[in-house]
Amino acid sequence: MAAPRNLVLRDEEKAEMNNPAAKKMKSERYPFSRWGLTVALGSFLVYSAALFCIYRTMPAADFKYIKLPRSLADLRMLKDHLGSYAKDHTGRFILGYCSTYIFMQTFMIPGTVFLSLLGGALFGVVRGLVLVVFNATAGATACFFLSNLIGRPFVSWMWPEKLKTFQSEIAKQREKLLNYMIFLRITPTLPNIFINLASPIVDIPFHVFLLATLIGLVPSSYIMVRAGLALGDLKSVKDLYDFKTLTLLFFIGSLSILPTLLKRKQTYE
C-alpha cells in the first residue's frame, strides 16, 4: 500500500511544480529563501564579531565610552572622550569608525547621521568628507546586495505603494537613469534606506546605483561634515535641513536632471 501512495505524492509534487499558481502560493508561504537568510545572518554575526575584536584593541579607559550615539548630547560626550584617542591612534580609530559606519548602513541601523557629524568634528572637512562619502557608499552597496538576497518581501511589506510608484518612475527614466538616481540621492525626495533596498528589486543596474550614490551623497555629506565642526552650536538634527539647505539641495539636484528636461523639450519641439 505504501508504494502507490508514494507515487501519488510524487505526481502531486510534479503538478505543483508545473502550476504557476501553486508556485506563487509556495513563494508566499516561504517569502525568504533559506540561502539568503543564511548569508544575511552569517554576515551579521561575522561583522559583529569583527567589530567587537576591533573595539577590544582599545585601552579600557577609552573602550568604556564606546556607544552608538542616539542624541547630540551622546555625540558631544563621545567626541570629548575619544578625541585624544583619535589623535594618538589615528589608523586604528579610522578602522573602527569606518567599520561601524558601514555596519550600520548595511543592516539599516539608525544613527549614521551622528557618525557623519562625528567625522566632521574629529577629522575636519576634507578628510571627514572623504571618509563619510566612502562609508556611506560602501554601506549602501552592501545593503544593495543584501536586499538582492532577502529584501523583496520586506520592501513589499513595508512600502507596497511606494515601491510600485518607484518602479513606474524608474521605467520612465531608463534612458537617463543615472541622472535620475543622482537627483534622488542629492535631494530628500526618497529616504536613502528605501533607495538602497528597492534599487535591486526594480532592476537598477549596480554600476548606475554605485556611481549615483558616490556622486549624489557628496552635497548632503558636506553639509553634515561642516555641521560637525560646530557641533557645540547645533541644537537639533533637524537644523541640518532648514529651508535654505533644502532649497540648495533641490537646486543642485535639478542640475543633474537638466539634460533630461532639455532632451524632452527638443523632442516635443
Short mmCIF file of C-alpha atoms in Angstrom, two decimals:
data_model
loop_
_atom_site.label_atom_id
_atom_site.label_comp_id
_atom_site.label_asym_id
_atom_site.label_seq_id
_atom_site.Cartn_x
_atom_site.Cartn_y
_atom_site.Cartn_z
CA MET A 1 0.00 0.00 0.00
CA ALA A 2 2.92 2.35 0.67
CA ALA A 3 4.27 2.25 -2.90
CA PRO A 4 1.07 3.52 -4.65
CA ARG A 5 0.77 6.29 -2.03
CA ASN A 6 4.35 7.42 -2.72
CA LEU A 7 3.60 7.52 -6.43
CA VAL A 8 0.52 9.67 -5.80
CA LEU A 9 2.58 12.10 -3.69
CA ARG A 10 5.25 12.37 -6.40
CA ASP A 11 2.58 13.11 -9.02
CA GLU A 12 1.14 15.84 -6.79
CA GLU A 13 4.59 17.37 -6.31
CA LYS A 14 5.18 17.39 -10.08
CA ALA A 15 1.80 19.01 -10.64
CA GLU A 16 2.62 21.69 -8.08
CA MET A 17 5.97 22.40 -9.74
CA ASN A 18 4.31 22.86 -13.13
CA ASN A 19 1.48 25.02 -11.80
CA PRO A 20 2.29 28.79 -11.70
CA ALA A 21 -0.43 29.44 -9.14
CA ALA A 22 0.99 26.77 -6.88
CA LYS A 23 4.45 28.27 -7.26
CA LYS A 24 3.10 31.68 -6.24
CA MET A 25 1.36 30.24 -3.19
CA LYS A 26 4.51 28.43 -2.22
CA SER A 27 6.61 31.59 -2.55
CA GLU A 28 4.11 33.46 -0.40
CA ARG A 29 4.34 30.77 2.27
CA TYR A 30 8.15 30.95 2.20
CA PRO A 31 8.96 34.59 1.25
CA PHE A 32 12.62 34.39 2.28
CA SER A 33 14.99 31.89 0.70
CA ARG A 34 16.92 29.74 3.14
CA TRP A 35 20.17 30.56 1.35
CA GLY A 36 19.53 34.30 1.53
CA LEU A 37 18.66 34.23 5.22
CA THR A 38 21.73 32.11 5.98
CA VAL A 39 24.06 34.54 4.16
CA ALA A 40 22.45 37.60 5.77
CA LEU A 41 22.56 36.17 9.28
CA GLY A 42 26.10 34.85 8.80
CA SER A 43 27.27 38.24 7.54
CA PHE A 44 25.70 39.98 10.52
CA LEU A 45 27.33 37.64 13.04
CA VAL A 46 30.77 37.73 11.40
CA TYR A 47 30.69 41.52 11.09
CA SER A 48 29.55 41.90 14.72
CA ALA A 49 32.38 39.66 15.91
CA ALA A 50 34.92 41.62 13.83
CA LEU A 51 33.67 44.92 15.29
CA PHE A 52 33.96 43.56 18.81
CA CYS A 53 37.55 42.46 18.15
CA ILE A 54 38.42 45.91 16.80
CA TYR A 55 36.94 47.65 19.82
CA ARG A 56 38.70 45.33 22.25
CA THR A 57 42.06 46.60 21.00
CA MET A 58 41.24 49.96 22.55
CA PRO A 59 42.51 50.82 26.04
CA ALA A 60 39.96 50.04 28.76
CA ALA A 61 39.74 53.73 29.66
CA ASP A 62 38.50 54.57 26.14
CA PHE A 63 36.55 51.36 25.48
CA LYS A 64 34.06 52.04 28.28
CA TYR A 65 32.84 55.17 26.48
CA ILE A 66 32.05 53.36 23.23
CA LYS A 67 28.33 53.51 22.44
CA LEU A 68 26.16 54.34 19.45
CA PRO A 69 25.12 57.98 19.83
CA ARG A 70 21.35 58.50 19.84
CA SER A 71 21.33 62.22 20.53
CA LEU A 72 23.55 65.27 20.13
CA ALA A 73 24.38 65.05 23.84
CA ASP A 74 25.67 61.48 23.34
CA LEU A 75 27.65 62.63 20.32
CA ARG A 76 29.33 65.51 22.17
CA MET A 77 30.28 63.17 25.01
CA LEU A 78 31.70 60.65 22.53
CA LYS A 79 33.73 63.36 20.80
CA ASP A 80 35.15 64.65 24.08
CA HIS A 81 36.20 61.20 25.30
CA LEU A 82 37.55 59.84 22.01
CA GLY A 83 39.22 62.97 20.66
CA SER A 84 42.63 62.20 22.17
CA TYR A 85 42.44 58.52 21.17
CA ALA A 86 41.66 59.51 17.58
CA LYS A 87 44.78 61.72 17.50
CA ASP A 88 47.11 59.21 19.16
CA HIS A 89 45.85 56.13 17.26
CA THR A 90 44.50 57.62 14.03
CA GLY A 91 44.70 54.50 11.86
CA ARG A 92 43.09 52.24 14.45
CA PHE A 93 40.35 54.77 15.15
CA ILE A 94 39.57 55.23 11.45
CA LEU A 95 39.30 51.44 11.07
CA GLY A 96 36.78 51.27 13.91
CA TYR A 97 34.90 54.34 12.68
CA CYS A 98 34.60 53.09 9.10
CA SER A 99 33.66 49.56 10.16
CA THR A 100 30.91 50.85 12.46
CA TYR A 101 29.52 53.23 9.82
CA ILE A 102 29.41 50.55 7.11
CA PHE A 103 27.90 48.02 9.52
CA MET A 104 25.07 50.39 10.47
CA GLN A 105 24.43 51.36 6.86
CA THR A 106 24.43 47.76 5.68
CA PHE A 107 21.98 46.48 8.28
CA MET A 108 19.81 49.61 8.34
CA ILE A 109 20.64 50.58 11.92
CA PRO A 110 19.60 54.22 12.56
CA GLY A 111 22.24 56.72 13.62
CA THR A 112 24.66 57.18 10.73
CA VAL A 113 23.84 60.91 10.69
CA PHE A 114 25.56 61.18 14.08
CA LEU A 115 28.61 59.35 12.75
CA SER A 116 28.75 61.78 9.83
CA LEU A 117 28.73 64.69 12.27
CA LEU A 118 31.41 62.95 14.32
CA GLY A 119 33.54 62.59 11.18
CA GLY A 120 33.49 66.34 10.67
CA ALA A 121 34.14 67.06 14.34
CA LEU A 122 37.19 64.77 14.57
CA PHE A 123 38.69 64.81 11.07
CA GLY A 124 37.83 68.21 9.59
CA VAL A 125 36.12 68.99 6.30
CA VAL A 126 38.32 67.32 3.69
CA ARG A 127 39.23 64.08 5.44
CA GLY A 128 35.82 63.89 7.11
CA LEU A 129 34.04 64.28 3.76
CA VAL A 130 36.15 61.58 2.11
CA LEU A 131 35.50 59.16 4.98
CA VAL A 132 31.76 59.85 5.15
CA VAL A 133 31.21 59.51 1.39
CA PHE A 134 33.31 56.34 1.28
CA ASN A 135 31.50 54.77 4.25
CA ALA A 136 28.04 55.75 3.05
CA THR A 137 28.73 54.40 -0.44
CA ALA A 138 30.25 51.15 0.85
CA GLY A 139 27.36 50.65 3.28
CA ALA A 140 24.76 51.40 0.61
CA THR A 141 26.48 48.94 -1.73
CA ALA A 142 26.42 46.19 0.89
CA CYS A 143 22.76 46.97 1.61
CA PHE A 144 22.04 46.72 -2.14
CA PHE A 145 23.42 43.18 -2.28
CA LEU A 146 21.73 42.22 0.99
CA SER A 147 18.40 43.41 -0.38
CA ASN A 148 19.02 41.43 -3.55
CA LEU A 149 19.14 38.33 -1.35
CA ILE A 150 16.26 38.87 1.06
CA GLY A 151 14.87 42.36 0.51
CA ARG A 152 11.88 41.85 -1.79
CA PRO A 153 9.38 40.50 0.81
CA PHE A 154 10.47 43.12 3.35
CA VAL A 155 10.20 46.11 0.98
CA SER A 156 6.90 44.85 -0.48
CA TRP A 157 5.50 44.62 3.03
CA MET A 158 6.89 47.93 4.34
CA TRP A 159 6.32 50.19 1.31
CA PRO A 160 3.99 48.46 -1.18
CA GLU A 161 2.64 51.61 -2.82
CA LYS A 162 5.94 53.48 -2.73
CA LEU A 163 7.65 50.51 -4.38
CA LYS A 164 5.08 50.46 -7.21
CA THR A 165 5.50 54.19 -7.77
CA PHE A 166 9.28 53.90 -7.70
CA GLN A 167 9.22 51.04 -10.20
CA SER A 168 6.98 53.06 -12.51
CA GLU A 169 9.27 56.10 -12.34
CA ILE A 170 12.36 54.00 -12.98
CA ALA A 171 10.70 52.54 -16.08
CA LYS A 172 10.05 56.07 -17.39
CA GLN A 173 13.61 57.23 -16.71
CA ARG A 174 15.51 54.29 -18.22
CA GLU A 175 17.24 56.42 -20.87
CA LYS A 176 18.63 58.87 -18.29
CA LEU A 177 18.61 56.60 -15.27
CA LEU A 178 21.93 57.79 -13.87
CA ASN A 179 20.79 61.43 -13.87
CA TYR A 180 17.54 60.50 -12.16
CA MET A 181 19.28 58.40 -9.50
CA ILE A 182 21.75 61.23 -8.78
CA PHE A 183 18.77 63.56 -8.33
CA LEU A 184 17.20 61.16 -5.81
CA ARG A 185 20.46 60.85 -3.91
CA ILE A 186 21.07 64.59 -3.70
CA THR A 187 17.55 65.59 -2.71
CA PRO A 188 15.50 64.20 0.21
CA THR A 189 12.77 63.10 -2.22
CA LEU A 190 13.07 59.48 -1.06
CA PRO A 191 14.78 58.10 2.07
CA ASN A 192 18.21 56.66 1.33
CA ILE A 193 17.31 53.44 3.12
CA PHE A 194 14.42 52.92 0.70
CA ILE A 195 16.64 53.60 -2.32
CA ASN A 196 19.23 51.12 -1.06
CA LEU A 197 16.67 48.38 -0.52
CA ALA A 198 14.40 48.98 -3.51
CA SER A 199 17.03 49.51 -6.22
CA PRO A 200 17.88 45.83 -6.87
CA ILE A 201 14.18 44.95 -6.73
CA VAL A 202 13.30 47.36 -9.57
CA ASP A 203 16.33 46.19 -11.60
CA ILE A 204 18.55 49.23 -11.34
CA PRO A 205 21.97 48.17 -12.69
CA PHE A 206 24.62 48.05 -9.99
CA HIS A 207 27.06 50.35 -11.80
CA VAL A 208 24.34 53.02 -12.07
CA PHE A 209 23.47 52.60 -8.39
CA LEU A 210 27.11 52.81 -7.33
CA LEU A 211 28.01 55.86 -9.40
CA ALA A 212 24.83 57.73 -8.46
CA THR A 213 25.44 57.01 -4.78
CA LEU A 214 29.08 58.10 -4.92
CA ILE A 215 28.23 61.39 -6.64
CA GLY A 216 24.84 62.09 -5.12
CA LEU A 217 25.86 61.74 -1.47
CA VAL A 218 28.58 64.39 -1.67
CA PRO A 219 26.39 67.51 -1.10
CA SER A 220 24.48 66.18 1.93
CA SER A 221 27.66 64.66 3.38
CA TYR A 222 29.42 68.01 3.06
CA ILE A 223 26.58 69.69 4.94
CA MET A 224 26.81 67.20 7.81
CA VAL A 225 30.61 67.31 7.98
CA ARG A 226 30.56 71.11 8.09
CA ALA A 227 27.93 71.00 10.83
CA GLY A 228 30.17 68.63 12.79
CA LEU A 229 32.81 71.35 13.03
CA ALA A 230 30.33 73.46 15.01
CA LEU A 231 28.89 70.58 17.00
CA GLY A 232 28.57 72.68 20.15
CA ASP A 233 26.28 75.18 18.38
CA LEU A 234 23.97 72.55 16.87
CA LYS A 235 20.69 72.37 18.79
CA SER A 236 18.88 69.67 16.82
CA VAL A 237 19.50 67.31 13.91
CA LYS A 238 16.52 68.94 12.22
CA ASP A 239 18.56 72.15 11.95
CA LEU A 240 20.75 70.40 9.37
CA TYR A 241 17.98 70.63 6.78
CA ASP A 242 16.40 74.03 7.09
CA PHE A 243 14.58 75.73 4.21
CA LYS A 244 17.77 77.28 2.82
CA THR A 245 19.63 73.97 2.82
CA LEU A 246 16.73 72.08 1.23
CA THR A 247 16.42 74.73 -1.49
CA LEU A 248 20.13 74.41 -2.24
CA LEU A 249 19.95 70.59 -2.42
CA PHE A 250 16.98 70.68 -4.79
CA PHE A 251 18.77 73.25 -6.95
CA ILE A 252 21.88 71.05 -7.19
CA GLY A 253 19.70 68.01 -7.81
CA SER A 254 17.82 69.76 -10.60
CA LEU A 255 21.12 70.31 -12.42
CA SER A 256 21.55 66.54 -12.65
CA ILE A 257 18.23 66.08 -14.47
CA LEU A 258 18.57 69.21 -16.60
CA PRO A 259 19.88 67.24 -19.65
CA THR A 260 16.79 65.02 -19.48
CA LEU A 261 14.43 68.00 -19.35
CA LEU A 262 16.20 69.69 -22.27
CA LYS A 263 16.05 66.50 -24.34
CA ARG A 264 12.31 66.17 -23.69
CA LYS A 265 11.80 69.79 -24.74
CA GLN A 266 13.69 69.23 -28.00
CA THR A 267 11.66 66.08 -28.66
CA TYR A 268 8.34 67.91 -28.22
CA GLU A 269 9.51 70.75 -30.46
#
